Amino acid sequence: RAAAAAGLAATVSGSGQAQRSKQDGSAVANSYNLGFDARWEPDIFGANHYGLAASAAALQASAATLGGTQVSVAAEVARDYIDLRGAQARLAIARDNLANQLGTLEITNWRVQAGMSTSLEQQQAITAAEQAAAQLPVLEASVAQLGHALAVLCGQSPAALDALLAPPQAI
């Protein structure tokens, strides 16, 4: 916009030169030269004014784009934060479920040793405990990925917010 506005103003330039010379046996000669130039072009058909208006509109469009980008980043931060807290809650539930499945497996093992349950029930308890354990790495990776995404969106290194976001909290 400033460059377009400059086209409406007059252009002024100046120059100066000084020279001193001496030839063998002659007096010293000084020479000075000053120059001045001014130029202004009338905007008869309004091209420069329309160019200025277009530049101002482009400036406003850039400001609106910046505002839209800031809103998008803020929305992404909010969405990732909510997703992180949800993933942390799912991870806590999965850990509790694994602890329950391991307790059930222990009880089932005692029942099998006492002859009160079959090996089929024992295998089912083992399978349930292994399935519960298999969910943990996926949920842990999801929590780590969302934490890193939040840090990057906030302009931090990937692990910068780990201490702040590590304790699970309500959304």
Coordinates of N, CA, C and O in Angstrom, one line a residue:
R1 N 0.8 -1.2 0.0 CA 0.0 0.0 0.0 C 0.9 1.2 0.0 O 0.6 2.2 -0.7
A2 N 1.9 1.2 0.8 CA 2.8 2.4 0.8 C 3.5 2.6 -0.5 O 3.7 3.8 -0.9
A3 N 3.8 1.6 -1.2 CA 4.4 1.7 -2.6 C 3.4 2.3 -3.5 O 3.8 3.2 -4.4
A4 N 2.2 1.9 -3.4 CA 1.2 2.5 -4.3 C 0.9 3.9 -4.0 O 0.7 4.8 -4.9
A5 N 0.9 4.3 -2.7 CA 0.7 5.7 -2.3 C 1.9 6.6 -2.8 O 1.7 7.8 -3.1
A6 N 3.1 6.0 -2.9 CA 4.2 6.8 -3.3 C 4.1 7.2 -4.8 O 4.6 8.3 -5.2
G7 N 3.3 6.5 -5.6 CA 3.1 6.9 -6.9 C 2.3 8.1 -7.1 O 2.3 8.7 -8.2
L8 N 1.6 8.6 -6.1 CA 0.8 9.8 -6.2 C 1.6 11.1 -5.8 O 1.2 12.2 -6.1
A9 N 2.8 10.9 -5.2 CA 3.5 12.1 -4.8 C 4.6 12.4 -5.8 O 4.8 11.7 -6.8
A10 N 5.1 13.6 -5.7 CA 6.2 14.1 -6.5 C 7.5 13.4 -6.2 O 7.7 12.9 -5.1
T11 N 8.3 13.2 -7.2 CA 9.6 12.6 -7.1 C 10.7 13.7 -7.1 O 10.7 14.5 -8.1
V12 N 11.5 13.8 -6.1 CA 12.6 14.8 -6.1 C 13.9 14.0 -5.9 O 14.0 13.1 -5.2
S13 N 14.9 14.5 -6.7 CA 16.2 13.9 -6.6 C 17.2 15.0 -6.7 O 17.0 16.1 -7.3
G14 N 18.4 14.8 -6.1 CA 19.4 15.8 -6.1 C 20.8 15.1 -6.3 O 20.9 13.9 -5.9
S15 N 21.7 15.8 -6.8 CA 23.1 15.3 -6.9 C 24.1 16.4 -6.7 O 23.8 17.6 -6.9
G16 N 25.2 16.0 -6.2 CA 26.3 17.0 -6.0 C 27.6 16.4 -6.3 O 27.8 15.2 -6.2
Q17 N 28.5 17.2 -6.8 CA 29.9 16.7 -7.2 C 30.9 17.8 -6.9 O 30.6 19.0 -7.2
A18 N 32.0 17.5 -6.3 CA 33.1 18.4 -6.1 C 34.3 17.8 -6.7 O 34.6 16.6 -6.5
Q19 N 35.2 18.6 -7.3 CA 36.4 18.1 -7.9 C 37.5 19.1 -7.7 O 37.3 20.3 -7.9
R20 N 38.7 18.6 -7.4 CA 39.8 19.4 -7.2 C 41.0 18.9 -8.1 O 41.2 17.7 -8.0
S21 N 41.6 19.7 -8.8 CA 42.6 19.2 -9.7 C 43.8 20.2 -9.7 O 43.6 21.4 -9.5
K22 N 45.0 19.6 -10.0 CA 46.2 20.5 -10.1 C 47.1 19.8 -11.1 O 47.3 18.6 -11.1
Q23 N 47.5 20.6 -12.1 CA 48.4 20.0 -13.1 C 49.8 20.6 -12.7 O 50.0 21.5 -12.0
D24 N 50.8 20.0 -13.4 CA 52.2 20.5 -13.1 C 52.4 22.0 -13.3 O 52.1 22.5 -14.3
G25 N 52.8 22.6 -12.2 CA 53.1 24.0 -12.3 C 52.0 25.0 -12.3 O 52.1 26.2 -12.4
S26 N 50.7 24.5 -12.3 CA 49.6 25.4 -12.4 C 48.9 25.5 -11.1 O 49.2 24.8 -10.2
A27 N 48.0 26.4 -11.0 CA 47.3 26.6 -9.7 C 46.2 25.5 -9.6 O 45.9 24.8 -10.5
V28 N 45.8 25.4 -8.3 CA 44.7 24.4 -8.0 C 43.4 24.9 -8.6 O 43.0 26.0 -8.4
A29 N 42.7 24.0 -9.2 CA 41.4 24.3 -9.7 C 40.3 23.5 -9.0 O 40.4 22.3 -8.8
N30 N 39.3 24.2 -8.6 CA 38.2 23.6 -7.9 C 37.0 23.7 -8.8 O 36.7 24.7 -9.4
S31 N 36.2 22.6 -8.9 CA 35.0 22.5 -9.7 C 33.9 22.0 -8.9 O 34.0 20.9 -8.3
Y32 N 32.7 22.7 -8.9 CA 31.6 22.2 -8.2 C 30.4 22.1 -9.1 O 30.2 22.9 -10.0
N33 N 29.6 21.0 -8.9 CA 28.4 20.8 -9.8 C 27.3 20.3 -8.9 O 27.4 19.3 -8.2
L34 N 26.2 21.0 -8.9 CA 25.0 20.6 -8.2 C 23.9 20.4 -9.2 O 23.7 21.1 -10.1
G35 N 23.1 19.4 -8.9 CA 21.9 19.1 -9.7 C 20.7 18.9 -8.9 O 20.7 18.4 -7.8
F36 N 19.6 19.3 -9.4 CA 18.3 19.1 -8.7 C 17.3 18.7 -9.8 O 17.2 19.3 -10.9
D37 N 16.4 17.7 -9.5 CA 15.4 17.3 -10.4 C 14.1 17.0 -9.6 O 14.2 16.3 -8.6
A38 N 13.0 17.5 -10.1 CA 11.7 17.2 -9.5 C 10.8 16.8 -10.6 O 10.8 17.3 -11.7
R39 N 9.9 15.8 -10.3 CA 9.0 15.3 -11.3 C 7.7 14.9 -10.6 O 7.6 14.4 -9.5
W40 N 6.6 15.3 -11.3 CA 5.3 14.9 -10.8 C 4.4 14.6 -12.0 O 4.4 15.4 -13.0
E41 N 3.7 13.5 -11.9 CA 2.9 13.2 -13.0 C 1.4 13.2 -12.6 O 1.0 12.6 -11.6
P42 N 0.6 14.1 -13.2 CA -0.8 14.2 -12.8 C -1.5 12.9 -13.1 O -1.3 12.2 -14.1
D43 N -2.4 12.5 -12.2 CA -3.2 11.2 -12.3 C -4.5 11.6 -13.0 O -5.6 11.6 -12.3
I44 N -4.5 11.9 -14.2 CA -5.6 12.4 -15.0 C -6.8 11.3 -15.0 O -7.9 11.7 -14.7
F45 N -6.4 10.1 -15.3 CA -7.5 9.1 -15.4 C -7.7 8.3 -14.1 O -8.5 7.3 -14.1
G46 N -6.9 8.6 -13.1 CA -7.1 7.9 -11.8 C -6.5 6.6 -11.6 O -6.8 5.8 -10.6
A47 N -5.6 6.2 -12.5 CA -4.9 4.9 -12.4 C -4.2 4.7 -11.1 O -4.3 3.7 -10.4
N48 N -3.5 5.7 -10.6 CA -2.7 5.6 -9.4 C -3.6 5.6 -8.2 O -3.4 4.9 -7.2
H49 N -4.7 6.3 -8.2 CA -5.7 6.3 -7.1 C -6.4 4.9 -7.0 O -6.6 4.4 -6.0
Y50 N -6.7 4.4 -8.2 CA -7.3 3.0 -8.2 C -6.3 2.0 -7.7 O -6.7 1.0 -7.1
G51 N -5.1 2.2 -8.1 CA -4.0 1.3 -7.7 C -3.9 1.3 -6.1 O -3.7 0.3 -5.5
L52 N -4.0 2.5 -5.6 CA -3.9 2.7 -4.1 C -5.1 2.0 -3.5 O -4.9 1.4 -2.4
A53 N -6.3 2.2 -4.0 CA -7.5 1.6 -3.5 C -7.3 0.0 -3.5 O -7.7 -0.7 -2.6
A54 N -6.8 -0.5 -4.6 CA -6.6 -1.9 -4.7 C -5.6 -2.4 -3.7 O -5.7 -3.5 -3.1
S55 N -4.5 -1.7 -3.5 CA -3.5 -2.0 -2.5 C -4.1 -2.0 -1.1 O -3.8 -2.9 -0.3
A56 N -4.9 -1.0 -0.8 CA -5.6 -1.0 0.5 C -6.5 -2.2 0.7 O -6.6 -2.8 1.8
A57 N -7.2 -2.5 -0.4 CA -8.1 -3.7 -0.3 C -7.3 -5.0 -0.1 O -7.7 -5.9 0.7
A58 N -6.2 -5.1 -0.8 CA -5.3 -6.3 -0.6 C -4.8 -6.3 0.8 O -4.7 -7.4 1.4
L59 N -4.4 -5.2 1.4 CA -4.0 -5.1 2.8 C -5.1 -5.6 3.7 O -4.8 -6.4 4.6
Q60 N -6.3 -5.1 3.5 CA -7.4 -5.6 4.4 C -7.7 -7.1 4.2 O -8.0 -7.8 5.1
A61 N -7.5 -7.6 3.0 CA -7.7 -9.0 2.7 C -6.7 -9.8 3.4 O -6.9 -10.9 4.0
S62 N -5.4 -9.3 3.4 CA -4.3 -10.0 4.2 C -4.6 -10.0 5.7 O -4.4 -11.0 6.3
A63 N -5.1 -8.9 6.2 CA -5.4 -8.9 7.6 C -6.6 -9.8 8.0 O -6.5 -10.5 9.0
A64 N -7.5 -9.9 7.1 CA -8.6 -10.9 7.3 C -8.1 -12.3 7.2 O -8.6 -13.2 8.0
T65 N -7.2 -12.6 6.3 CA -6.6 -13.9 6.2 C -5.9 -14.3 7.5 O -6.0 -15.4 8.0
L66 N -5.1 -13.3 8.0 CA -4.4 -13.5 9.2 C -5.3 -13.8 10.3 O -5.1 -14.8 11.1
G67 N -6.4 -13.1 10.5 CA -7.4 -13.3 11.5 C -8.0 -14.7 11.4 O -8.2 -15.4 12.4
G68 N -8.3 -15.1 10.1 CA -8.9 -16.4 9.9 C -7.9 -17.5 10.3 O -8.3 -18.5 10.9
T69 N -6.7 -17.3 10.0 CA -5.7 -18.3 10.3 C -5.5 -18.4 11.9 O -5.4 -19.5 12.4
Q70 N -5.5 -17.3 12.5 CA -5.5 -17.3 14.0 C -6.6 -18.0 14.6 O -6.5 -18.8 15.6
V71 N -7.8 -17.8 14.1 CA -9.0 -18.5 14.6 C -8.9 -20.0 14.3 O -9.2 -20.9 15.2
S72 N -8.4 -20.4 13.1 CA -8.2 -21.8 12.8 C -7.2 -22.5 13.8 O -7.4 -23.6 14.2
V73 N -6.1 -21.8 14.1 CA -5.1 -22.4 15.0 C -5.7 -22.5 16.4 O -5.5 -23.5 17.0
A74 N -6.4 -21.5 16.8 CA -7.0 -21.5 18.2 C -8.1 -22.7 18.2 O -8.1 -23.4 19.2
A75 N -8.8 -22.9 17.2 CA -9.8 -24.0 17.1 C -9.1 -25.3 17.1 O -9.5 -26.3 17.8
E76 N -8.0 -25.4 16.4 CA -7.2 -26.7 16.4 C -6.6 -27.0 17.8 O -6.6 -28.1 18.2
V77 N -6.1 -26.0 18.5 CA -5.6 -26.1 19.8 C -6.7 -26.6 20.7 O -6.5 -27.6 21.5
A78 N -7.9 -26.0 20.7 CA -9.0 -26.4 21.5 C -9.4 -27.9 21.2 O -9.7 -28.7 22.1
R79 N -9.5 -28.2 19.9 CA -9.9 -29.6 19.5 C -8.9 -30.6 20.0 O -9.3 -31.6 20.6
D80 N -7.6 -30.3 19.8 CA -6.6 -31.2 20.3 C -6.6 -31.4 21.8 O -6.3 -32.4 22.3
Y81 N -6.8 -30.3 22.5 CA -6.8 -30.3 24.0 C -8.0 -31.2 24.4 O -7.8 -32.1 25.3
I82 N -9.2 -31.0 23.8 CA -10.3 -31.9 24.2 C -10.0 -33.3 23.9 O -10.3 -34.2 24.7
D83 N -9.5 -33.6 22.7 CA -9.1 -34.9 22.3 C -8.1 -35.5 23.2 O -8.2 -36.7 23.6
L84 N -7.1 -34.7 23.7 CA -6.1 -35.2 24.6 C -6.7 -35.6 25.9 O -6.5 -36.7 26.4
R85 N -7.6 -34.8 26.5 CA -8.2 -35.1 27.8 C -9.1 -36.4 27.6 O -9.2 -37.2 28.5
G86 N -9.8 -36.5 26.5 CA -10.6 -37.7 26.2 C -9.7 -38.9 26.1 O -10.1 -40.0 26.7
A87 N -8.6 -38.8 25.4 CA -7.7 -40.0 25.3 C -7.1 -40.4 26.7 O -6.9 -41.6 26.9
Q88 N -6.8 -39.4 27.5 CA -6.3 -39.7 28.8 C -7.3 -40.4 29.7 O -7.0 -41.3 30.4
A89 N -8.6 -40.0 29.5 CA -9.7 -40.7 30.3 C -9.8 -42.1 29.8 O -10.0 -43.0 30.6
R90 N -9.7 -42.3 28.4 CA -9.8 -43.7 27.9 C -8.7 -44.5 28.3 O -8.8 -45.7 28.6
L91 N -7.5 -43.9 28.4 CA -6.3 -44.7 28.9 C -6.5 -45.1 30.3 O -6.2 -46.2 30.7
A92 N -7.0 -44.2 31.2 CA -7.2 -44.5 32.6 C -8.2 -45.6 32.7 O -8.1 -46.6 33.5
I93 N -9.3 -45.6 31.9 CA -10.3 -46.6 31.9 C -9.7 -48.0 31.5 O -9.9 -49.0 32.1
A94 N -8.9 -47.9 30.4 CA -8.2 -49.1 29.9 C -7.3 -49.7 31.0 O -7.2 -51.0 31.1
R95 N -6.6 -48.9 31.7 CA -5.7 -49.4 32.8 C -6.5 -50.0 33.9 O -6.1 -51.1 34.4
D96 N -7.6 -49.4 34.3 CA -8.5 -50.0 35.3 C -9.1 -51.3 34.8 O -9.1 -52.3 35.5
N97 N -9.4 -51.4 33.5 CA -10.0 -52.6 32.9 C -8.9 -53.7 33.0 O -9.2 -54.8 33.3
L98 N -7.7 -53.4 32.6 CA -6.6 -54.4 32.7 C -6.4 -54.9 34.1 O -6.3 -56.1 34.3
A99 N -6.4 -54.0 35.1 CA -6.3 -54.4 36.5 C -7.4 -55.3 36.8 O -7.2 -56.4 37.5
N100 N -8.7 -55.0 36.4 CA -9.8 -55.9 36.7 C -9.6 -57.3 36.0 O -10.0 -58.3 36.6
Q101 N -9.2 -57.2 34.8 CA -9.0 -58.5 34.0 C -7.9 -59.4 34.6 O -8.1 -60.6 34.7
L102 N -6.9 -58.7 35.1 CA -5.8 -59.5 35.8 C -6.3 -60.1 37.1 O -6.0 -61.2 37.5
G103 N -7.2 -59.3 37.8 CA -7.8 -59.8 39.0 C -8.7 -61.0 38.7 O -8.7 -62.0 39.5
T104 N -9.5 -60.9 37.7 CA -10.4 -62.0 37.3 C -9.5 -63.2 36.9 O -9.9 -64.3 37.2
L105 N -8.4 -63.0 36.2 CA -7.6 -64.1 35.8 C -7.0 -64.8 37.0 O -7.0 -66.0 37.1
E106 N -6.6 -64.0 38.0 CA -6.1 -64.6 39.2 C -7.1 -65.5 39.9 O -6.9 -66.6 40.4
I107 N -8.3 -64.9 40.0 CA -9.4 -65.7 40.7 C -9.7 -67.0 39.9 O -9.9 -68.0 40.4
T108 N -9.7 -66.8 38.5 CA -10.0 -68.0 37.7 C -8.9 -69.0 37.8 O -9.2 -70.2 37.9
N109 N -7.6 -68.6 38.0 CA -6.6 -69.6 38.2 C -6.8 -70.3 39.5 O -6.5 -71.5 39.6
W110 N -7.2 -69.6 40.6 CA -7.4 -70.2 41.8 C -8.6 -71.2 41.7 O -8.5 -72.3 42.3
R111 N -9.6 -70.8 41.0 CA -10.8 -71.7 40.8 C -10.4 -73.0 40.0 O -10.9 -74.1 40.3
V112 N -9.5 -72.8 39.0 CA -9.0 -74.0 38.2 C -8.2 -74.9 39.2 O -8.4 -76.1 39.1
Q113 N -7.4 -74.3 40.0 CA -6.6 -75.2 40.9 C -7.5 -75.9 41.9 O -7.1 -77.0 42.3
A114 N -8.6 -75.3 42.3 CA -9.5 -75.9 43.2 C -10.4 -76.8 42.5 O -11.2 -77.5 43.2
G115 N -10.4 -76.9 41.2 CA -11.3 -77.8 40.5 C -12.7 -77.2 40.3 O -13.6 -77.9 40.0
M116 N -12.9 -75.9 40.5 CA -14.2 -75.3 40.4 C -14.5 -74.7 39.0 O -15.6 -74.3 38.7
S117 N -13.4 -74.5 38.2 CA -13.6 -74.0 36.9 C -12.8 -74.8 35.9 O -11.9 -75.6 36.3
T118 N -13.1 -74.6 34.6 CA -12.5 -75.4 33.6 C -11.3 -74.6 33.0 O -11.2 -73.4 33.2
S119 N -10.5 -75.3 32.2 CA -9.4 -74.6 31.5 C -9.9 -73.7 30.4 O -9.2 -72.7 30.1
L120 N -11.1 -73.9 29.9 CA -11.7 -73.0 29.0 C -12.0 -71.6 29.6 O -11.6 -70.6 29.0
E121 N -12.5 -71.6 30.8 CA -12.7 -70.4 31.5 C -11.4 -69.7 31.8 O -11.3 -68.4 31.7
Q122 N -10.4 -70.4 32.1 CA -9.0 -69.9 32.3 C -8.5 -69.3 31.0 O -7.9 -68.1 31.1
Q123 N -8.6 -69.9 29.9 CA -8.2 -69.4 28.6 C -9.0 -68.1 28.2 O -8.4 -67.2 27.7
Q124 N -10.2 -68.1 28.5 CA -11.0 -66.9 28.3 C -10.6 -65.7 29.1 O -10.5 -64.6 28.7
A125 N -10.2 -66.0 30.4 CA -9.7 -64.9 31.3 C -8.3 -64.4 30.8 O -8.1 -63.2 30.8
I126 N -7.5 -65.4 30.3 CA -6.2 -65.0 29.8 C -6.4 -64.1 28.5 O -5.7 -63.1 28.4
T127 N -7.3 -64.5 27.6 CA -7.5 -63.8 26.4 C -8.1 -62.4 26.7 O -7.6 -61.4 26.1
A128 N -9.0 -62.3 27.7 CA -9.5 -61.0 28.0 C -8.5 -60.1 28.6 O -8.4 -58.9 28.3
A129 N -7.6 -60.6 29.4 CA -6.5 -59.8 30.0 C -5.5 -59.4 28.9 O -5.0 -58.2 28.9
E130 N -5.2 -60.2 28.0 CA -4.3 -59.9 26.9 C -4.9 -58.8 26.0 O -4.2 -57.9 25.5
Q131 N -6.2 -58.9 25.7 CA -6.9 -57.9 24.9 C -6.9 -56.6 25.6 O -6.7 -55.5 24.9
A132 N -7.1 -56.6 26.9 CA -7.1 -55.3 27.6 C -5.6 -54.7 27.6 O -5.5 -53.5 27.5
A133 N -4.6 -55.5 27.7 CA -3.2 -55.1 27.7 C -2.9 -54.5 26.3 O -2.1 -53.6 26.2
A134 N -3.4 -55.1 25.3 CA -3.1 -54.7 23.9 C -3.6 -53.3 23.6 O -3.1 -52.6 22.7
Q135 N -4.6 -52.9 24.3 CA -5.1 -51.5 24.0 C -4.3 -50.4 24.6 O -4.3 -49.3 24.1
L136 N -3.5 -50.7 25.6 CA -2.7 -49.7 26.3 C -1.7 -49.0 25.4 O -1.7 -47.7 25.4
P137 N -0.9 -49.7 24.6 CA 0.1 -48.9 23.8 C -0.5 -48.0 22.7 O 0.0 -46.9 22.5
V138 N -1.7 -48.4 22.2 CA -2.4 -47.6 21.2 C -2.9 -46.3 21.9 O -2.7 -45.2 21.3
L139 N -3.4 -46.4 23.1 CA -3.9 -45.2 23.8 C -2.8 -44.3 24.3 O -2.9 -43.1 24.2
E140 N -1.7 -45.0 24.7 CA -0.5 -44.2 25.1 C 0.1 -43.4 24.0 O 0.5 -42.2 24.1
A141 N 0.1 -44.0 22.8 CA 0.6 -43.3 21.6 C -0.3 -42.2 21.2 O 0.2 -41.1 20.8
S142 N -1.6 -42.4 21.4 CA -2.5 -41.3 21.0 C -2.3 -40.1 22.0 O -2.4 -39.0 21.5
V143 N -2.2 -40.4 23.3 CA -2.0 -39.3 24.2 C -0.7 -38.6 23.9 O -0.6 -37.3 23.9
A144 N 0.4 -39.3 23.6 CA 1.7 -38.6 23.3 C 1.6 -37.8 22.0 O 2.1 -36.7 22.0
Q145 N 0.9 -38.4 21.0 CA 0.8 -37.6 19.7 C 0.0 -36.4 19.9 O 0.3 -35.3 19.4
L146 N -1.1 -36.4 20.7 CA -1.9 -35.2 20.9 C -1.2 -34.2 21.7 O -1.3 -33.0 21.5
G147 N -0.4 -34.6 22.7 CA 0.4 -33.7 23.5 C 1.5 -33.0 22.6 O 1.7 -31.8 22.7
H148 N 2.1 -33.8 21.7 CA 3.1 -33.2 20.8 C 2.4 -32.2 19.8 O 3.0 -31.1 19.5
A149 N 1.2 -32.5 19.4 CA 0.5 -31.7 18.4 C 0.2 -30.3 19.1 O 0.3 -29.3 18.5
L150 N -0.3 -30.4 20.4 CA -0.6 -29.2 21.1 C 0.7 -28.3 21.3 O 0.6 -27.1 21.1
A151 N 1.8 -29.0 21.6 CA 3.0 -28.2 21.8 C 3.4 -27.5 20.5 O 3.8 -26.3 20.5
V152 N 3.3 -28.2 19.4 CA 3.7 -27.6 18.1 C 2.8 -26.5 17.7 O 3.2 -25.4 17.3
L153 N 1.5 -26.6 18.0 CA 0.5 -25.6 17.7 C 0.8 -24.3 18.6 O 0.5 -23.2 18.2
C154 N 1.3 -24.6 19.7 CA 1.6 -23.4 20.6 C 3.1 -22.9 20.4 O 3.5 -22.0 21.2
G155 N 3.8 -23.4 19.4 CA 5.1 -22.9 19.1 C 6.2 -23.4 20.0 O 7.2 -22.8 20.2
Q156 N 6.0 -24.6 20.6 CA 6.9 -25.2 21.6 C 7.5 -26.4 20.9 O 7.0 -26.9 19.9
S157 N 8.6 -26.9 21.6 CA 9.1 -28.2 21.1 C 8.1 -29.3 21.5 O 7.3 -29.1 22.4
P158 N 8.2 -30.5 20.8 CA 7.2 -31.5 21.0 C 7.0 -31.9 22.5 O 5.8 -32.2 22.9
A159 N 8.0 -32.0 23.3 CA 7.8 -32.5 24.7 C 7.7 -31.3 25.7 O 7.7 -31.6 26.9
A160 N 7.6 -30.1 25.2 CA 7.6 -28.9 26.1 C 6.4 -28.9 27.1 O 6.6 -28.4 28.2
L161 N 5.3 -29.4 26.7 CA 4.1 -29.3 27.5 C 3.8 -30.6 28.2 O 2.7 -30.7 28.9
D162 N 4.7 -31.6 28.2 CA 4.4 -32.9 28.8 C 4.1 -32.7 30.3 O 3.2 -33.3 30.8
A163 N 4.9 -32.0 31.0 CA 4.7 -31.8 32.4 C 3.4 -31.2 32.8 O 2.7 -31.5 33.7
L164 N 3.0 -30.2 31.9 CA 1.8 -29.5 32.2 C 0.5 -30.4 31.8 O -0.5 -30.3 32.5
L165 N 0.6 -31.1 30.8 CA -0.5 -31.9 30.3 C -0.6 -33.3 30.8 O -1.6 -34.0 30.7
A166 N 0.5 -33.8 31.5 CA 0.6 -35.2 31.9 C -0.5 -35.6 32.9 O -1.1 -36.6 32.8
P167 N -0.8 -34.8 34.0 CA -1.8 -35.2 34.9 C -3.2 -35.1 34.2 O -3.6 -34.1 33.7
P168 N -3.9 -36.3 34.2 CA -5.2 -36.2 33.5 C -6.2 -35.3 34.3 O -6.2 -35.3 35.5
Q169 N -6.9 -34.5 33.6 CA -7.9 -33.6 34.2 C -9.2 -33.7 33.3 O -9.2 -34.1 32.2
A170 N -10.2 -33.1 33.9 CA -11.5 -33.0 33.2 C -11.3 -32.0 32.1 O -10.5 -31.1 32.2
I171 N -12.1 -32.2 31.1 CA -12.1 -31.3 29.9 C -12.5 -29.9 30.4 O -11.9 -28.9 30.0

